PDB file of C-alpha atoms in Angstrom:
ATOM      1  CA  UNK A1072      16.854  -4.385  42.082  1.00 43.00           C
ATOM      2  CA  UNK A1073      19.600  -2.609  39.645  1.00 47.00           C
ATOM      3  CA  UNK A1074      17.287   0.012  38.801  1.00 46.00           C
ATOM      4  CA  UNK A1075      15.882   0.714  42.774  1.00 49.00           C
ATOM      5  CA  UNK A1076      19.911   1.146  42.930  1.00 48.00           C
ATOM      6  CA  UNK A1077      20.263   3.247  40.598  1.00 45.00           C
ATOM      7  CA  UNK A1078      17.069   5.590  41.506  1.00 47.00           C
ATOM      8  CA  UNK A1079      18.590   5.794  45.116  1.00 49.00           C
ATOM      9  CA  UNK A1080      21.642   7.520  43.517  1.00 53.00           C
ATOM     10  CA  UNK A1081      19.849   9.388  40.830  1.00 53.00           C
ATOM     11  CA  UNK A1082      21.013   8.776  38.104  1.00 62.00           C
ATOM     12  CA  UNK A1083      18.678   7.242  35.378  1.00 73.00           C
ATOM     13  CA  UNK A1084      20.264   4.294  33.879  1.00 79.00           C
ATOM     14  CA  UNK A1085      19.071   3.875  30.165  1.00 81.00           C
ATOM     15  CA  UNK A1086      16.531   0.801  29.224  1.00 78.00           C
ATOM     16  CA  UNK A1087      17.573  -1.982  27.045  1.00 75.00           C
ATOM     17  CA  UNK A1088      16.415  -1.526  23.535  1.00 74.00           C
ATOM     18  CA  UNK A1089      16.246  -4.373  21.251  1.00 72.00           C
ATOM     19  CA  UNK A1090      18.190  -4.372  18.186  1.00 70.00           C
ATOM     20  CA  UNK A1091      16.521  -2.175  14.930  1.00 73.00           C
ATOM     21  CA  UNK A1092      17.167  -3.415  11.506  1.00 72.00           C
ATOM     22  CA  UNK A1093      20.842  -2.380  11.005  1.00 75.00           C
ATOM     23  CA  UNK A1094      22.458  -4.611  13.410  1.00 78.00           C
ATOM     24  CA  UNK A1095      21.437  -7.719  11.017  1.00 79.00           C
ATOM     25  CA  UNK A1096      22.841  -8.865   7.988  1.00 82.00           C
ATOM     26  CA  UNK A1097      20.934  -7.942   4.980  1.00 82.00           C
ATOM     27  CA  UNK A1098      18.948 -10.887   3.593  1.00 88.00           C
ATOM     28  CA  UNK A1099      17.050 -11.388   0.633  1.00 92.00           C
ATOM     29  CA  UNK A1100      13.743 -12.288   2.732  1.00 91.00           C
ATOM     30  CA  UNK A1101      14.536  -9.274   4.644  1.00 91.00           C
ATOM     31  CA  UNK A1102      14.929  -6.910   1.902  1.00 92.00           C
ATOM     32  CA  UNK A1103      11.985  -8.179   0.058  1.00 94.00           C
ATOM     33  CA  UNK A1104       9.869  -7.796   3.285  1.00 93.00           C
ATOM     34  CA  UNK A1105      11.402  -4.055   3.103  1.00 94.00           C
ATOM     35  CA  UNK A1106      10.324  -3.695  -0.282  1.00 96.00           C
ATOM     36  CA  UNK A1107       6.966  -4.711  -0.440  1.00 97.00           C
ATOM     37  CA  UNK A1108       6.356  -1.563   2.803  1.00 97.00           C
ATOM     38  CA  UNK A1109       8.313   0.729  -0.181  1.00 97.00           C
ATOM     39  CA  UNK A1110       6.427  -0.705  -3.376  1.00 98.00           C
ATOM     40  CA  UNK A1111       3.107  -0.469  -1.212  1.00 98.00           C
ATOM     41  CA  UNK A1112       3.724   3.402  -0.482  1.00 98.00           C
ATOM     42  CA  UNK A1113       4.416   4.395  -4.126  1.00 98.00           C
ATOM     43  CA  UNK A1114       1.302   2.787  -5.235  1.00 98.00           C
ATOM     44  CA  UNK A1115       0.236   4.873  -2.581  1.00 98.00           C
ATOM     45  CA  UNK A1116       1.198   7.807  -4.546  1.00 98.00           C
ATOM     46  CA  UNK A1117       0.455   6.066  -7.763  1.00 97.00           C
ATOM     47  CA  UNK A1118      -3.395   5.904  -7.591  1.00 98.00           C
ATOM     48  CA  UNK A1119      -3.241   9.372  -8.187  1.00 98.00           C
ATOM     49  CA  UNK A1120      -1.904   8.734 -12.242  1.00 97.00           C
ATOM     50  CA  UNK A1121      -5.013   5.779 -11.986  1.00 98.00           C
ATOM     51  CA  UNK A1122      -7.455   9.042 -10.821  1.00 98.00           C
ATOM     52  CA  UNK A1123      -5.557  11.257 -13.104  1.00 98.00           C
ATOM     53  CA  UNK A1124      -6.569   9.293 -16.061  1.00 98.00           C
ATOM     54  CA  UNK A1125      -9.803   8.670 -15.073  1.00 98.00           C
ATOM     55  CA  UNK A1126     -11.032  12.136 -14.358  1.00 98.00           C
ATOM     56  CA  UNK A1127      -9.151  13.002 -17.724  1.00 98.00           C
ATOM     57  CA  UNK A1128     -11.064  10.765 -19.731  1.00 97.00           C
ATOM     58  CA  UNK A1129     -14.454  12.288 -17.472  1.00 97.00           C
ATOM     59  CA  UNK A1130     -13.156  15.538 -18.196  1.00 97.00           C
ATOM     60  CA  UNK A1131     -13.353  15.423 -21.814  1.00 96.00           C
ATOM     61  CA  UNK A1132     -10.628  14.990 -24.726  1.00 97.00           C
ATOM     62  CA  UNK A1133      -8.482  18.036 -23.824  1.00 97.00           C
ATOM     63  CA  UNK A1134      -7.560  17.015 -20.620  1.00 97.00           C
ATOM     64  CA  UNK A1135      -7.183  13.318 -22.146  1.00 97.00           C
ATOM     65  CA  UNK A1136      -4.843  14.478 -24.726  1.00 97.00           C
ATOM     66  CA  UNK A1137      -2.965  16.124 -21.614  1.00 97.00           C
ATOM     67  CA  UNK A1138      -3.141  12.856 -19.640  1.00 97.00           C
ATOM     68  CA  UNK A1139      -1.899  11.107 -23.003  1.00 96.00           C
ATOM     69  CA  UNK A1140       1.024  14.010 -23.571  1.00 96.00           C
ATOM     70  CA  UNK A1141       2.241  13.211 -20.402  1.00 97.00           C
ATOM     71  CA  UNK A1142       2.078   9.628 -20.647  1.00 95.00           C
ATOM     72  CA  UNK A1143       3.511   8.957 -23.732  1.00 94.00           C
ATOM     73  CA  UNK A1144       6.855  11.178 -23.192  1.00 96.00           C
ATOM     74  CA  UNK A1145       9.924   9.195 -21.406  1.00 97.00           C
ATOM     75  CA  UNK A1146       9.529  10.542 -17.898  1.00 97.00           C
ATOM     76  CA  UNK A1147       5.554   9.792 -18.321  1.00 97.00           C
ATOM     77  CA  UNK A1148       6.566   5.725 -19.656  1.00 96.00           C
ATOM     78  CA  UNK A1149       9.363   5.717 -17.298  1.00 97.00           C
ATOM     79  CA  UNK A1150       7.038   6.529 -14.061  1.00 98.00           C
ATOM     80  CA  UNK A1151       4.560   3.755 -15.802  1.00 97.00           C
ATOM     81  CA  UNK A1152       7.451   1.317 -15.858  1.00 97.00           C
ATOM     82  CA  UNK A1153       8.236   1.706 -12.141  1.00 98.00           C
ATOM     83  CA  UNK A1154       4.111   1.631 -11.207  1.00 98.00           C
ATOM     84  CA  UNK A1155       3.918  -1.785 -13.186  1.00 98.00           C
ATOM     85  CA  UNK A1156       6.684  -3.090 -11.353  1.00 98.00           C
ATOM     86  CA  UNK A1157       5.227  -1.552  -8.227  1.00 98.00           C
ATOM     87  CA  UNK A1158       2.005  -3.123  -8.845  1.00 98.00           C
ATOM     88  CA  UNK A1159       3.471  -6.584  -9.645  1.00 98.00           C
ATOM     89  CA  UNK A1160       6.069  -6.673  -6.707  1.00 98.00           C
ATOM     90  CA  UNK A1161       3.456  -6.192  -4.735  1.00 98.00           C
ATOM     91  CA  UNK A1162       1.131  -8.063  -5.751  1.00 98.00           C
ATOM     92  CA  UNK A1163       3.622 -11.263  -5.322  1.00 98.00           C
ATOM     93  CA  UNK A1164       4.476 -10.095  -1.834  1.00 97.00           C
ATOM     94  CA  UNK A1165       0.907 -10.089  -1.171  1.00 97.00           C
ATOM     95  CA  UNK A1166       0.336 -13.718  -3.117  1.00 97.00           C
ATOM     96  CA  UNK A1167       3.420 -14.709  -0.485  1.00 97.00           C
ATOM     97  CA  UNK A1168       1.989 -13.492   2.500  1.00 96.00           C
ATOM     98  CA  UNK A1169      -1.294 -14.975   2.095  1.00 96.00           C
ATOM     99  CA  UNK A1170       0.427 -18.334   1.341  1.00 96.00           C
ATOM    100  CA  UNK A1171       1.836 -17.494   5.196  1.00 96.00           C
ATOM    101  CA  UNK A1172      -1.256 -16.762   6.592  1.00 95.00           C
ATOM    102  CA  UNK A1173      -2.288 -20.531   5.320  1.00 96.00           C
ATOM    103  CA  UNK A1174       0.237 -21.977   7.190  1.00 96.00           C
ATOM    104  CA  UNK A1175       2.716 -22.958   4.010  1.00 96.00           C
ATOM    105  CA  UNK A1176       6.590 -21.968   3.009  1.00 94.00           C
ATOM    106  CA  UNK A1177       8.351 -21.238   6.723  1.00 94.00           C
ATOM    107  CA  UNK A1178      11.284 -23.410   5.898  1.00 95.00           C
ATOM    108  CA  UNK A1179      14.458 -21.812   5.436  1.00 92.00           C
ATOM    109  CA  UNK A1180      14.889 -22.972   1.952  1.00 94.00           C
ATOM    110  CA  UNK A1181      10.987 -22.106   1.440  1.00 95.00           C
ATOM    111  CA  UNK A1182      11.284 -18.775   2.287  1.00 94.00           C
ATOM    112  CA  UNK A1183      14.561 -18.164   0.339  1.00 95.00           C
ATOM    113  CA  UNK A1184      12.300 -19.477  -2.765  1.00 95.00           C
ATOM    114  CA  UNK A1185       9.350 -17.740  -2.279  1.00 96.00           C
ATOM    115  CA  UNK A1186      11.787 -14.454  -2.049  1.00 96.00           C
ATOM    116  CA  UNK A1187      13.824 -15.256  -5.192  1.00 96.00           C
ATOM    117  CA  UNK A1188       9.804 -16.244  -6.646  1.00 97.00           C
ATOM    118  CA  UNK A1189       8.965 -12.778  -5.744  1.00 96.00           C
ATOM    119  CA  UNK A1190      11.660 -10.753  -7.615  1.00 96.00           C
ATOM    120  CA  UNK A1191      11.977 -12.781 -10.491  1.00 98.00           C
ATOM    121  CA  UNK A1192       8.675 -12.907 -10.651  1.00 98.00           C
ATOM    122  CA  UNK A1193       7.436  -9.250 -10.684  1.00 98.00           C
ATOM    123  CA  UNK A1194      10.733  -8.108 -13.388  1.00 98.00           C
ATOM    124  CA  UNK A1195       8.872 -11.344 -15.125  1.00 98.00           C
ATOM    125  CA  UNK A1196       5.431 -10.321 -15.453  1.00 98.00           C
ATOM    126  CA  UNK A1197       6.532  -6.390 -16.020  1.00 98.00           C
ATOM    127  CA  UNK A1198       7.984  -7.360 -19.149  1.00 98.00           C
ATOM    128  CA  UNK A1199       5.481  -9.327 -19.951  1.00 98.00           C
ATOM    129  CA  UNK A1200       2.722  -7.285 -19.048  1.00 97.00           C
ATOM    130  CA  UNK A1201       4.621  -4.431 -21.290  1.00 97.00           C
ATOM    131  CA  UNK A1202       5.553  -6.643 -24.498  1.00 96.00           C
ATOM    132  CA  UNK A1203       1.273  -6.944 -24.672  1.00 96.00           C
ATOM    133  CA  UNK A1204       1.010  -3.559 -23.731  1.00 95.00           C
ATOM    134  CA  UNK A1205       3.414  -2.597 -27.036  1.00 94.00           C
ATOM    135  CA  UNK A1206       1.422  -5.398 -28.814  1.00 92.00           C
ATOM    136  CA  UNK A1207      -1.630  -4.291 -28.281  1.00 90.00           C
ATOM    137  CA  UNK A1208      -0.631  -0.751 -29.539  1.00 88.00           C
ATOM    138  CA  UNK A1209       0.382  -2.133 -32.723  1.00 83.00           C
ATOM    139  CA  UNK A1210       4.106  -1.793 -32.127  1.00 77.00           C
ATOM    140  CA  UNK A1211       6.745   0.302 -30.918  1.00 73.00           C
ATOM    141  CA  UNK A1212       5.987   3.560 -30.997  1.00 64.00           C
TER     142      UNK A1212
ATOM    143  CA  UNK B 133      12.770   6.588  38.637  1.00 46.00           C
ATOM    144  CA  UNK B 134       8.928   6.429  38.920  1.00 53.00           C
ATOM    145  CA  UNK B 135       8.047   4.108  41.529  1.00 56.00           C
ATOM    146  CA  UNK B 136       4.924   3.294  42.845  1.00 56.00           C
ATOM    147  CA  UNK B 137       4.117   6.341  45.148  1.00 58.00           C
ATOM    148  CA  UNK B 138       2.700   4.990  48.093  1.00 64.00           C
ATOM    149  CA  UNK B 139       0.265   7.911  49.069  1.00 70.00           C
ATOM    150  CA  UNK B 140      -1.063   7.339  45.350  1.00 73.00           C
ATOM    151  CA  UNK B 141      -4.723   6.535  46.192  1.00 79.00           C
ATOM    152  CA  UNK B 142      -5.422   5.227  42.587  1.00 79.00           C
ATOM    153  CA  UNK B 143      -4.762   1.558  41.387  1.00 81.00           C
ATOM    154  CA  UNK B 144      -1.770   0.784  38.853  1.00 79.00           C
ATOM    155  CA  UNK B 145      -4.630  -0.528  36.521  1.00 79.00           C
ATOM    156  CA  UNK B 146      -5.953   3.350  37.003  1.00 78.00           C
ATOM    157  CA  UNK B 147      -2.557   4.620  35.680  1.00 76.00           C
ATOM    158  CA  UNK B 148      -2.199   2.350  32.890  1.00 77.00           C
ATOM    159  CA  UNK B 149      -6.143   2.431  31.519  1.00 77.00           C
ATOM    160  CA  UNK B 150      -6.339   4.186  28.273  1.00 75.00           C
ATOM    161  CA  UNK B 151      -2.206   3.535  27.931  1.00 76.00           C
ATOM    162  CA  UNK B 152      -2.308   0.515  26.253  1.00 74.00           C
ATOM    163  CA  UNK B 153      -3.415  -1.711  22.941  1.00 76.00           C
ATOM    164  CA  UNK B 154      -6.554   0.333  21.103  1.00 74.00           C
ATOM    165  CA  UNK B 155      -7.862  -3.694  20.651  1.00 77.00           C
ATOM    166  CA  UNK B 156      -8.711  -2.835  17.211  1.00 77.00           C
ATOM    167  CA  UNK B 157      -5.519  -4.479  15.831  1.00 76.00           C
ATOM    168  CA  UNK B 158      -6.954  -8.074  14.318  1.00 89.00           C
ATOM    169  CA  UNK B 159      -9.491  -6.164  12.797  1.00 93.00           C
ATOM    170  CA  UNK B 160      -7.008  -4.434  11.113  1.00 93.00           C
ATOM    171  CA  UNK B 161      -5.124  -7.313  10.038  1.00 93.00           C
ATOM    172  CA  UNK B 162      -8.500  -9.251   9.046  1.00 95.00           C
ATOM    173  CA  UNK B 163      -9.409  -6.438   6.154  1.00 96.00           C
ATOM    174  CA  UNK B 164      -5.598  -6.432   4.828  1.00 96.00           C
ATOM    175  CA  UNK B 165      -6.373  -9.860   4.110  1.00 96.00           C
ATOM    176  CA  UNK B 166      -9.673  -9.994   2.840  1.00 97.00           C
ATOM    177  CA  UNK B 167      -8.660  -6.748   0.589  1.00 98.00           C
ATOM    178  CA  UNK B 168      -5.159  -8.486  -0.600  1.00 97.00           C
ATOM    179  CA  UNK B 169      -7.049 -11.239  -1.553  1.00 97.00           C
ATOM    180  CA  UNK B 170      -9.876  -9.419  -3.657  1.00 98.00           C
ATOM    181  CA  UNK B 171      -6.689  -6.952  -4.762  1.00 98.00           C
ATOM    182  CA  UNK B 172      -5.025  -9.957  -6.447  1.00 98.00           C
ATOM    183  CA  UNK B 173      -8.340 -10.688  -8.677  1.00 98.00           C
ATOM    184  CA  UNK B 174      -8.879  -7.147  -9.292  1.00 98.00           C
ATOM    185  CA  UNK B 175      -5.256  -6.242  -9.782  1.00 98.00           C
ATOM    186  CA  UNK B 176      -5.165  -8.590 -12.983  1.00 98.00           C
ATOM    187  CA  UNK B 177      -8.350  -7.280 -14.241  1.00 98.00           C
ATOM    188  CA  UNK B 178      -7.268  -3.736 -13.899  1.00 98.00           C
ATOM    189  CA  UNK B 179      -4.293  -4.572 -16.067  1.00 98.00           C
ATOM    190  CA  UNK B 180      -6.025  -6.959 -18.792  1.00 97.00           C
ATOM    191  CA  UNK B 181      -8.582  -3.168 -19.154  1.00 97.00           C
ATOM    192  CA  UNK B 182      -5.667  -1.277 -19.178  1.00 97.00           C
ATOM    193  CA  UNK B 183      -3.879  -3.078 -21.851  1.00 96.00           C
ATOM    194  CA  UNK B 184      -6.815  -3.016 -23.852  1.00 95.00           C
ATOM    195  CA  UNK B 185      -7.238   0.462 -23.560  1.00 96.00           C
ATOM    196  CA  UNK B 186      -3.783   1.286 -24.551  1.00 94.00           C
ATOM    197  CA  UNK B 187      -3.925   3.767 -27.598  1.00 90.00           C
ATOM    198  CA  UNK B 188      -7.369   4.199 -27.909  1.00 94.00           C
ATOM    199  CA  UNK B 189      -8.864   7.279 -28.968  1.00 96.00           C
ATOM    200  CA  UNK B 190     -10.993   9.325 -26.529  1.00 97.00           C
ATOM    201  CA  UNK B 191     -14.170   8.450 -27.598  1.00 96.00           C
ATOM    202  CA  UNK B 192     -13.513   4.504 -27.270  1.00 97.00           C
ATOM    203  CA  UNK B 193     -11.995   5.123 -23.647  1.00 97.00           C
ATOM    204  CA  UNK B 194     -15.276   6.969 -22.593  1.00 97.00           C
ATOM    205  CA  UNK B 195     -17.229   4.075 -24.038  1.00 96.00           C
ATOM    206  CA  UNK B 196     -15.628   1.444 -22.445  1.00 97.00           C
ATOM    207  CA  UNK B 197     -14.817   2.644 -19.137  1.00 97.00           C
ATOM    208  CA  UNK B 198     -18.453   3.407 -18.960  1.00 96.00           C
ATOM    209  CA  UNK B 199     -19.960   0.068 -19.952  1.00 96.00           C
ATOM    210  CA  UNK B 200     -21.337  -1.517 -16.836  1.00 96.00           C
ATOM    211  CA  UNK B 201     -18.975  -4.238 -16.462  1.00 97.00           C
ATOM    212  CA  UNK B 202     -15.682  -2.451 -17.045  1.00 98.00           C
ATOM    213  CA  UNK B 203     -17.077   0.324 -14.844  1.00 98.00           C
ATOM    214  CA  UNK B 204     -18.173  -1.799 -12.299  1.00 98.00           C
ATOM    215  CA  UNK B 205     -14.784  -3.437 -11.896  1.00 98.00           C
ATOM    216  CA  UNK B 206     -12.592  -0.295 -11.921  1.00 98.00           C
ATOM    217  CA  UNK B 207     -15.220   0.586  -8.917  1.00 98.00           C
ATOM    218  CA  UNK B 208     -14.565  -2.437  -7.045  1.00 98.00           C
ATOM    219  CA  UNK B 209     -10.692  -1.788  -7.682  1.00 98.00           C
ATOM    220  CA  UNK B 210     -10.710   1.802  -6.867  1.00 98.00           C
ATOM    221  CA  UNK B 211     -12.709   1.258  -3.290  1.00 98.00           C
ATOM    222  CA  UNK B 212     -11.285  -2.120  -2.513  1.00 98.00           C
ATOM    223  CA  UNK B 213      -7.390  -0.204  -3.320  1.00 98.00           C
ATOM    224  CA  UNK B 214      -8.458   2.547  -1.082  1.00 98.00           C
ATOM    225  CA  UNK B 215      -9.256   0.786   2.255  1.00 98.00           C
ATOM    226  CA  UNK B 216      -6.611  -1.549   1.417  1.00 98.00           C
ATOM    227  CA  UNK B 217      -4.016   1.450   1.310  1.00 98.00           C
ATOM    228  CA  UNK B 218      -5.314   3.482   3.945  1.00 98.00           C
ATOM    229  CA  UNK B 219      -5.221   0.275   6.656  1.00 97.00           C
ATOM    230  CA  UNK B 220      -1.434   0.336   5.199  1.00 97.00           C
ATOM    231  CA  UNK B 221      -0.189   3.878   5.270  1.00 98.00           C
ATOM    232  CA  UNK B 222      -2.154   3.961   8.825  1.00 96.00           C
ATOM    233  CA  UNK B 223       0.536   1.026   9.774  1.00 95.00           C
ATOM    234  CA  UNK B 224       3.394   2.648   8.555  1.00 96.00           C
ATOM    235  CA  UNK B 225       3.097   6.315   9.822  1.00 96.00           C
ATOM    236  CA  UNK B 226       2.377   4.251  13.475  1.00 93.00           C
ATOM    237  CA  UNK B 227       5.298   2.177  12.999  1.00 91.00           C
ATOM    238  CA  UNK B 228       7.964   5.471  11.983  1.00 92.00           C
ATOM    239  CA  UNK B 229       5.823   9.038  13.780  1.00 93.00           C
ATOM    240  CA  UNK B 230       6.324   8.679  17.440  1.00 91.00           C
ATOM    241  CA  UNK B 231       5.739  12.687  17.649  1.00 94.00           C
ATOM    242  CA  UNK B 232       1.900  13.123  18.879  1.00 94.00           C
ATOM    243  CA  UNK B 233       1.230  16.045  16.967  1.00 97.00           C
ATOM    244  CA  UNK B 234       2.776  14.631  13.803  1.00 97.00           C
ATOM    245  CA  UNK B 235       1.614  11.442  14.310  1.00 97.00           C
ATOM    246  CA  UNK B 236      -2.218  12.270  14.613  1.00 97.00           C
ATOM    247  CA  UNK B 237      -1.450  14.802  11.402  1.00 98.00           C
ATOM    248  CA  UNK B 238      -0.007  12.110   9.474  1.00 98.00           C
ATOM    249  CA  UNK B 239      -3.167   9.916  10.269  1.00 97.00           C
ATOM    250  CA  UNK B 240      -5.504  12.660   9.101  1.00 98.00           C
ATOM    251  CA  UNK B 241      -3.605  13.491   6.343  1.00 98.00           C
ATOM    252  CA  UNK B 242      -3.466   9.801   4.942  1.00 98.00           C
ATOM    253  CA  UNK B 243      -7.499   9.933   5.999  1.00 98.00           C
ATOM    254  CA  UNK B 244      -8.601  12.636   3.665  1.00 98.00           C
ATOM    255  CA  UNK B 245      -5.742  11.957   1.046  1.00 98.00           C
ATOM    256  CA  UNK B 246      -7.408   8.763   0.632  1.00 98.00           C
ATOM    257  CA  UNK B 247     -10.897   9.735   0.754  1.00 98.00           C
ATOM    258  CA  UNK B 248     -10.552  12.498  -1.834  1.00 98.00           C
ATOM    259  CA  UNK B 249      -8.334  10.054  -4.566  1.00 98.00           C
ATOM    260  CA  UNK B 250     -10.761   7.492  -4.097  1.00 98.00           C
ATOM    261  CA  UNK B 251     -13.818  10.038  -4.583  1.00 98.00           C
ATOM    262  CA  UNK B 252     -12.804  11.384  -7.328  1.00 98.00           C
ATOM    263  CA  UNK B 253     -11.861   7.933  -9.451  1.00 98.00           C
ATOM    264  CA  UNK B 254     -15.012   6.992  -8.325  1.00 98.00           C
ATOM    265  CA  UNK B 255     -16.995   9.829  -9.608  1.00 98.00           C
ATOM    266  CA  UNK B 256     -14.889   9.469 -12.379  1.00 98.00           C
ATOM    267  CA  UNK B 257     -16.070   6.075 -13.772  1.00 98.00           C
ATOM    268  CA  UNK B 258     -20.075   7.286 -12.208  1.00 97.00           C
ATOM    269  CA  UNK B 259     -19.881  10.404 -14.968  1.00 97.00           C
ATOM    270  CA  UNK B 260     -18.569   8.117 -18.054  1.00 97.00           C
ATOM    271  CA  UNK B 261     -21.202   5.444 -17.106  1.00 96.00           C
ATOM    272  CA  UNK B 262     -23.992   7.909 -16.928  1.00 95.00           C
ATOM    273  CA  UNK B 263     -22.663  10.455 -19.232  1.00 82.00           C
ATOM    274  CA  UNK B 264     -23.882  13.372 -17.890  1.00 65.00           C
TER     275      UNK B 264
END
């Protein structure tokens, strides 16, 4: 009936919205719900190092030694870093959503666990996942 | 205000047809799963070839890459990663592009962006396996 009202007169009166993500309080389910969308669209970006190094290796040892160049200086490691976090933050958030999808961890308390799981977790399993890596290489180097 | 105009001939199910839910949505949501679920065996099979690749020299990179098993693998990875991050990118450019033009851009863009990344890992790992 407001809005007949209001067309009568004219004027257009605005429709309620509901509120967007900046009228909460940050949360750490929130923000790891946030960061599995951003983690997700850098590995986006990041299967282009996995085709990078595949087509190198295709391509013949030139372009190899390019691919290796590249990732062996700091910005090269340092992109690595970030993609194996990436990969293992997101790979948690996925492990967490399909415990969800069973049916499992919607208690408060639950969900703050699976959250803290998820962090510490993936910073977990990147170092881990690097210590090998330098193992495996022999070393530091 | 848009009312109902009452010399409108046509049905308000003629004016909303084609307006609302594509009904392709759970099929959507049924590959994310099935994909995040293969993704989580693949993921850690991807990084236990990695590893063991780490510092090898050319030769011993082509050799194993192309050996049936580890190339079969980094195939499953590669497609399986591919439809898994298209059905994603597809969800966020419809949840942030409201702008038509930029929003059906966006789409194709993400379309061939995908196809062409996941081609060319693919016939990546095809030429070391059958080292033409």
């Amino acid at each position: 009936m407001a809005e007949l009202e209001a067309g009568a007169t004219g004027a257009r009166r605005p429709r309620p919205i509901s509120p967007h993500l900046q009228i909460y309080r940050p949360m750490l389910t929130m923000t790891m719900s946030i960061v599995h969308r951003i983690t997700g669209a850098g590995l986006y970006f990041g299967m282009l190092l996995l085709a990078w190094w595949l087509i190198a290796a295709a391509a013949g040892p030139n372009a190899y030694a390019n691919f290796e160049w590249f990732m062996g200086s700091l910005i090269g490691r340092l992109v690595l870093l970030g993609f194996t976090w990436a990969l293992m933050h997101h790979l948690l958030g996925g492990i967490r959503h399909l415990v969800w999808d069973l049916g499992y961890g919607f208690q408060p308390a639950e969900r703050e666990m699976l959250a803290v799981a998820t962090i510490v977790g993936s910073i977990a399993l990147t170092l881990l996942v690097w210590v090998i890596g330098y193992f495996a290489m022999g070393g530091l180097r | 205000m848009s009312g109902p105009r009452h010399n409108d001939m046509r049905t308000p199910m003629r004016r909303v047809r084609g307006l609302g839910a594509a009904h392709s949505g759970t099929a959507d949501f049924w590959h994310m799963r099935v994909t995040s679920a293969a993704g989580v065996l693949l993921t850690i099979a991807l990084v236990v070839i990695v590893i063991s690749l780490l510092g090898r020299s050319h030769a011993a990179v082509v050799q194993i890459l192309g050996s049936p098993i580890v190339a079969v693998i980094m195939l499953l990875f590669i497609v399986n990663s591919i439809y898994h991050m298209w059905i994603g990118m597809q969800e966020i450019i419809l949840d942030y592009v409201h702008e038509d033009k930029l929003k059906f851009l966006s789409l194709m863009a993400n379309t061939f962006f995908c196809f062409a990344v996941g081609l060319a890992s693919c016939f990546a790992i095809l030429k070391l396996s059958f080292g033409v």
